[in-house]
Structures are given as C-alpha cells and as structure tokens.
Tab-separated table of N, CA, C and O in Angstrom:
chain	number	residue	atom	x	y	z
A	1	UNK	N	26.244	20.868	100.182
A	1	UNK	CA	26.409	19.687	101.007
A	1	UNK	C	27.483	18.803	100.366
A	1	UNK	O	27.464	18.667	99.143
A	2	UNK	N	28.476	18.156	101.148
A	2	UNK	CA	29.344	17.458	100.710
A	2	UNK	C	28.816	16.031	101.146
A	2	UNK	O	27.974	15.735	101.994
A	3	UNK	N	29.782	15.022	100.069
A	3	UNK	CA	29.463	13.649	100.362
A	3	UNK	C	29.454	13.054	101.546
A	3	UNK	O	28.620	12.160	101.691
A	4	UNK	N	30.409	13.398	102.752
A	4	UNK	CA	30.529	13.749	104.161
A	4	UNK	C	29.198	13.717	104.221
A	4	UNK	O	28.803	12.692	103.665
A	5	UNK	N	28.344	14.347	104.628
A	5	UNK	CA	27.582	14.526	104.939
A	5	UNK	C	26.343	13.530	104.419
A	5	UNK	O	25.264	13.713	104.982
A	6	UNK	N	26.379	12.944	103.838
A	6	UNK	CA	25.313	12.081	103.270
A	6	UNK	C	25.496	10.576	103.959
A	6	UNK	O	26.565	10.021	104.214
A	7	UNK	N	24.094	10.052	104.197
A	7	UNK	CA	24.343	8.390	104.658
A	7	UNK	C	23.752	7.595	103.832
A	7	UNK	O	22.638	7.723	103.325
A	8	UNK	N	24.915	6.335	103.636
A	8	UNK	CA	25.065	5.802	102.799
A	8	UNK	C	24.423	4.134	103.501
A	8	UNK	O	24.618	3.680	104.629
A	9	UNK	N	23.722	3.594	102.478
A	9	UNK	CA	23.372	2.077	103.468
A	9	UNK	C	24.466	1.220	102.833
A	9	UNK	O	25.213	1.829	102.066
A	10	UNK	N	24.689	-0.043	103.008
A	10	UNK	CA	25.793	-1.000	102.239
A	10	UNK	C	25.605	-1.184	101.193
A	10	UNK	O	26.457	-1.178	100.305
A	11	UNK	N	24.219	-1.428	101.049
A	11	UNK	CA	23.434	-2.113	99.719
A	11	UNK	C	22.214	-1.790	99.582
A	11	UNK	O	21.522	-1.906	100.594
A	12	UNK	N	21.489	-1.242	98.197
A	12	UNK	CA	20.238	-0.890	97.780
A	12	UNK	C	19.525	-2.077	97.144
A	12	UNK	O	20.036	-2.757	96.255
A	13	UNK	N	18.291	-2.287	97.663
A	13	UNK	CA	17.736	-3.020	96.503
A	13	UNK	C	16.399	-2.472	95.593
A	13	UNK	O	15.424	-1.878	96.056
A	14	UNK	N	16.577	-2.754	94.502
A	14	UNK	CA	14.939	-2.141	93.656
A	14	UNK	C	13.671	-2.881	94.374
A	14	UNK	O	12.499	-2.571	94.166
A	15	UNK	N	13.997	-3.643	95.027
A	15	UNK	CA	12.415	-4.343	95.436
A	15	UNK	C	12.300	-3.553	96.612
A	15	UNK	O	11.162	-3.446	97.069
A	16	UNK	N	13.355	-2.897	97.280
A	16	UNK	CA	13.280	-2.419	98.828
A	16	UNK	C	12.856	-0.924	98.791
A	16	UNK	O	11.890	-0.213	99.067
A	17	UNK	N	14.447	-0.825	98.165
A	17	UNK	CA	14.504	1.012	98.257
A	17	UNK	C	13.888	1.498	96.481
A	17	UNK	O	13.860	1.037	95.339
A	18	UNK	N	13.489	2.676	97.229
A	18	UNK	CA	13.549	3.660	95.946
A	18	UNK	C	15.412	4.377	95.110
A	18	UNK	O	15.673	5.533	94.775
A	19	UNK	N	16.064	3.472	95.056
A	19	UNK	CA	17.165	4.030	94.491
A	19	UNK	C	17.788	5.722	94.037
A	19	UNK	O	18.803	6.416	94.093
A	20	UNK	N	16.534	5.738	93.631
A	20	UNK	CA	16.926	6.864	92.825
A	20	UNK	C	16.589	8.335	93.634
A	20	UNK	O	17.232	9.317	93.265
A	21	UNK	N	15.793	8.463	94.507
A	21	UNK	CA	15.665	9.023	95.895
A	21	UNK	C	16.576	8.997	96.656
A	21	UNK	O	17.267	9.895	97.137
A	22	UNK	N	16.574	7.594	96.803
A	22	UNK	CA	17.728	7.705	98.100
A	22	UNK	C	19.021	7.597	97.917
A	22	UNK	O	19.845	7.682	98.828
A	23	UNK	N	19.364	7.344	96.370
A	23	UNK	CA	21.411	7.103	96.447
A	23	UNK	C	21.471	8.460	95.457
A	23	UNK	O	21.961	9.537	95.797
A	24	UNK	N	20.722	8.096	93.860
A	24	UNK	CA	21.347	8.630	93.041
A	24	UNK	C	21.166	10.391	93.341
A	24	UNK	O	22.058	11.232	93.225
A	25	UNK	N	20.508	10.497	93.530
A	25	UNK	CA	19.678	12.210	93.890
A	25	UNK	C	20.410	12.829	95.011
A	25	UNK	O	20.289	14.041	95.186
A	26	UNK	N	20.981	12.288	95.605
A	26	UNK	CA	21.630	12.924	96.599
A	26	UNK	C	22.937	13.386	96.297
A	26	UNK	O	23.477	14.483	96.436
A	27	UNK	N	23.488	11.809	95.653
A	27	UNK	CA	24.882	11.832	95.534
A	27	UNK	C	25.274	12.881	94.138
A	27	UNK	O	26.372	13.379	93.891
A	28	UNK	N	23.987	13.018	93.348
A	28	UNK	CA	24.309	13.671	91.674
A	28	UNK	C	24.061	15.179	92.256
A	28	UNK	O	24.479	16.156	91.636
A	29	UNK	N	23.413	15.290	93.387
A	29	UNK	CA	23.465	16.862	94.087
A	29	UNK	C	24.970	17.329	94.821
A	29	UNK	O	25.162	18.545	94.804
A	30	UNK	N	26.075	16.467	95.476
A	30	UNK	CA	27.209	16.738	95.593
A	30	UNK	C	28.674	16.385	94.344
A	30	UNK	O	29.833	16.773	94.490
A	31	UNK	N	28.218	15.705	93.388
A	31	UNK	CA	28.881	15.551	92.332
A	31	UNK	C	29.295	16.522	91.846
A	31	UNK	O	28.790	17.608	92.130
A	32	UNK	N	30.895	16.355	90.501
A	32	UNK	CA	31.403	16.852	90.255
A	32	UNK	C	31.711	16.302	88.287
A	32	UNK	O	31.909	16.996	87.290
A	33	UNK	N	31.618	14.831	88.468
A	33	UNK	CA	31.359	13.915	87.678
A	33	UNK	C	30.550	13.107	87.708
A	33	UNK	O	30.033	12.989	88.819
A	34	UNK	N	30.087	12.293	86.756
A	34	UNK	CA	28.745	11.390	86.566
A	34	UNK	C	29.160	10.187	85.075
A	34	UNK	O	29.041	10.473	83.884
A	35	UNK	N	29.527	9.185	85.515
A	35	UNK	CA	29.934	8.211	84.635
A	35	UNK	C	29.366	7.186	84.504
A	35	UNK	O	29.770	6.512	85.452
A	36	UNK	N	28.820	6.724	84.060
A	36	UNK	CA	27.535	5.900	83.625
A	36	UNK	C	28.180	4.789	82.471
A	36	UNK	O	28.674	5.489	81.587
A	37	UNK	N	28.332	3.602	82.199
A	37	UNK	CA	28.588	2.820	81.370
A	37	UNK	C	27.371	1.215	81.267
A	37	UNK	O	27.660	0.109	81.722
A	38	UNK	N	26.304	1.510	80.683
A	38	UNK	CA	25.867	0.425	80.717
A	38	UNK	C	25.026	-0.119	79.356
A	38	UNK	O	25.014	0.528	78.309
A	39	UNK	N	24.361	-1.337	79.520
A	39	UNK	CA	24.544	-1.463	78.112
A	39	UNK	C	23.168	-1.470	77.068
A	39	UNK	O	23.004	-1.841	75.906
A	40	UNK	N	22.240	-0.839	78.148
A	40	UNK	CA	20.358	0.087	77.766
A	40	UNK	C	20.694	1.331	78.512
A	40	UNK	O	21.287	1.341	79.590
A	41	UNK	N	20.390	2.089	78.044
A	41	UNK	CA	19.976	3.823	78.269
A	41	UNK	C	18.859	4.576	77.655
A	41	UNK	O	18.689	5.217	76.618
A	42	UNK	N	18.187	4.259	78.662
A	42	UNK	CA	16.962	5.448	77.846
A	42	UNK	C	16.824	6.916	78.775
A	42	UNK	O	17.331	7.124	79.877
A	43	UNK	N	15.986	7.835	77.970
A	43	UNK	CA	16.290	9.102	78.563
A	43	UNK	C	15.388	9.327	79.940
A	43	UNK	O	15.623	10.069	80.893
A	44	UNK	N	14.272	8.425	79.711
A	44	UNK	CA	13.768	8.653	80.876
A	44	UNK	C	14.241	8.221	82.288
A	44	UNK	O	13.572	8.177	83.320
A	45	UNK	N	15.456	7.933	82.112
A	45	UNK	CA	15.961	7.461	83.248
A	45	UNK	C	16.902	8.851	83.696
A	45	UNK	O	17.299	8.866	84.861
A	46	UNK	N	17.227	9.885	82.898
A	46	UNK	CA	17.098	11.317	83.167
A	46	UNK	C	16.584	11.965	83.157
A	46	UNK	O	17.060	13.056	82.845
A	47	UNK	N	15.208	11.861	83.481
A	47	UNK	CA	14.184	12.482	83.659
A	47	UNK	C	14.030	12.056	85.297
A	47	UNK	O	13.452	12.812	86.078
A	48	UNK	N	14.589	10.811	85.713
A	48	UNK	CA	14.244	10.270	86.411
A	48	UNK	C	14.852	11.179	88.162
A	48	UNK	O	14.455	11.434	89.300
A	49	UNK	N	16.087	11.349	87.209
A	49	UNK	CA	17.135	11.653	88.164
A	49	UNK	C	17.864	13.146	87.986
A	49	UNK	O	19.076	13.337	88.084
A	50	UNK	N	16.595	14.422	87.628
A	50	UNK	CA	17.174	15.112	87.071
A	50	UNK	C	17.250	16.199	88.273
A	50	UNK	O	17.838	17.267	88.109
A	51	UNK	N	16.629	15.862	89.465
A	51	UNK	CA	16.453	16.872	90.607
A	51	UNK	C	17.951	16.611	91.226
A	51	UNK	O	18.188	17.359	92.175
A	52	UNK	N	19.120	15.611	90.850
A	52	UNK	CA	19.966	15.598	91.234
A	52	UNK	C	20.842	16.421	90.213
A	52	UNK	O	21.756	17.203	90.473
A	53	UNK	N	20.301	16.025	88.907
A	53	UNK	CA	21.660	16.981	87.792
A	53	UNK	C	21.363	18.133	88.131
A	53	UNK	O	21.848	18.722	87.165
A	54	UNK	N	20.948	18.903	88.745
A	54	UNK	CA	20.572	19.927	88.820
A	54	UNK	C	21.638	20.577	89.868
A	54	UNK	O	22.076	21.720	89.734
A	55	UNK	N	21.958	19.789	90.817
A	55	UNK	CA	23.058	20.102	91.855
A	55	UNK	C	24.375	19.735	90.787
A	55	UNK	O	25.116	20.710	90.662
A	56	UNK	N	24.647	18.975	90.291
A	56	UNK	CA	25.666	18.477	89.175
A	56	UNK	C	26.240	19.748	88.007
A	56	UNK	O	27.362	20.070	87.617
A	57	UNK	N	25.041	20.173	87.750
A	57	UNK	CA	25.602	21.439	87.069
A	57	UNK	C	25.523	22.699	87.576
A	57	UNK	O	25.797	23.658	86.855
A	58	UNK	N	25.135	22.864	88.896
A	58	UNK	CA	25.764	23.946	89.682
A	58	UNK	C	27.017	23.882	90.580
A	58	UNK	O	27.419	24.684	91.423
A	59	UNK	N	27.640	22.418	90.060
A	59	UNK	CA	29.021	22.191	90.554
A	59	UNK	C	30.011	22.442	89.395
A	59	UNK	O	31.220	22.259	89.537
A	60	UNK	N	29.348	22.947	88.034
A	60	UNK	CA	30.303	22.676	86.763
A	60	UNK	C	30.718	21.202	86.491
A	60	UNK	O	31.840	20.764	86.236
A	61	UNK	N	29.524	20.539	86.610
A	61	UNK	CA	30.203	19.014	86.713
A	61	UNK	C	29.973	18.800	85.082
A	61	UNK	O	29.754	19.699	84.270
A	62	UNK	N	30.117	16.878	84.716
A	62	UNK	CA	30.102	16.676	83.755
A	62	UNK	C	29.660	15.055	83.691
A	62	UNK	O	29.689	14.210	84.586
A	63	UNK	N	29.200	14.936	82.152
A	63	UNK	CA	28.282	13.612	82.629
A	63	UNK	C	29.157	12.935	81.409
A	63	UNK	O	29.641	13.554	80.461
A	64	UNK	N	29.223	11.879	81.592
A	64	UNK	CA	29.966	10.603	80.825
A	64	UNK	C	29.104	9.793	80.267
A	64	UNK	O	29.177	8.814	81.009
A	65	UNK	N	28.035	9.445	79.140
A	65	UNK	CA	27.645	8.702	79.132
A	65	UNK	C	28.101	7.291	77.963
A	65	UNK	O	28.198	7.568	76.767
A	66	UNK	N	28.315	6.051	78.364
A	66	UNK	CA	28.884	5.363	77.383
A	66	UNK	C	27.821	4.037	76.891
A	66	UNK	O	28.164	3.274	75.988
C-alpha cells in the first residue's frame, strides 16, 4: 500500500485519537525512512509502534533516531 492510499485527518489529538493506530502504524507500514528527533525516548514507545516497523523493514527502510 502506498501513502496514496492512506487518509490522513488535519490534526490528531492524544485526548481524541489513538495516534499510534491511526497515523503512526499505517504510515511506518508504507515507509521507507523513519526520523524521529525528540528530546525523551523510551523503548516502549517501539514496542508501541512495532506492527508498523514491520512494514518499514520489508521496505529496506531505515530508522533515524536522535
């Protein structure tokens, strides 16, 4: 599935949406790259989102984390 194909809302919120269902998991399933810069990282937040790396590295993609 390409990004094409995915719908996108304007804006997510944590009190509304489930984020990580509905943006990151989709979009880390058509990815190619994954760049991340922020300034807490814990791992369970790839744990969180790993049903998407999973499409990510059957693209040969690559993850950036800073």
């Amino acid at each position: 599935m390409g990004f094409k194909k995915l719908n996108f809302k304007i804006k997510y919120r944590s009190s509304n949406d489930d984020i990580v269902k509905s943006f990151f998991i989709p979009v880390l399933q058509c990815a190619k790259v994954y760049k991340r810069a922020v300034g807490f990282f814990s791992s369970s937040s790839l744990i969180e989102v790993s049903k998407g790396l999973t499409g990510l590295i059957k693209n040969n993609g690559k993850i950036y984390l800073i």
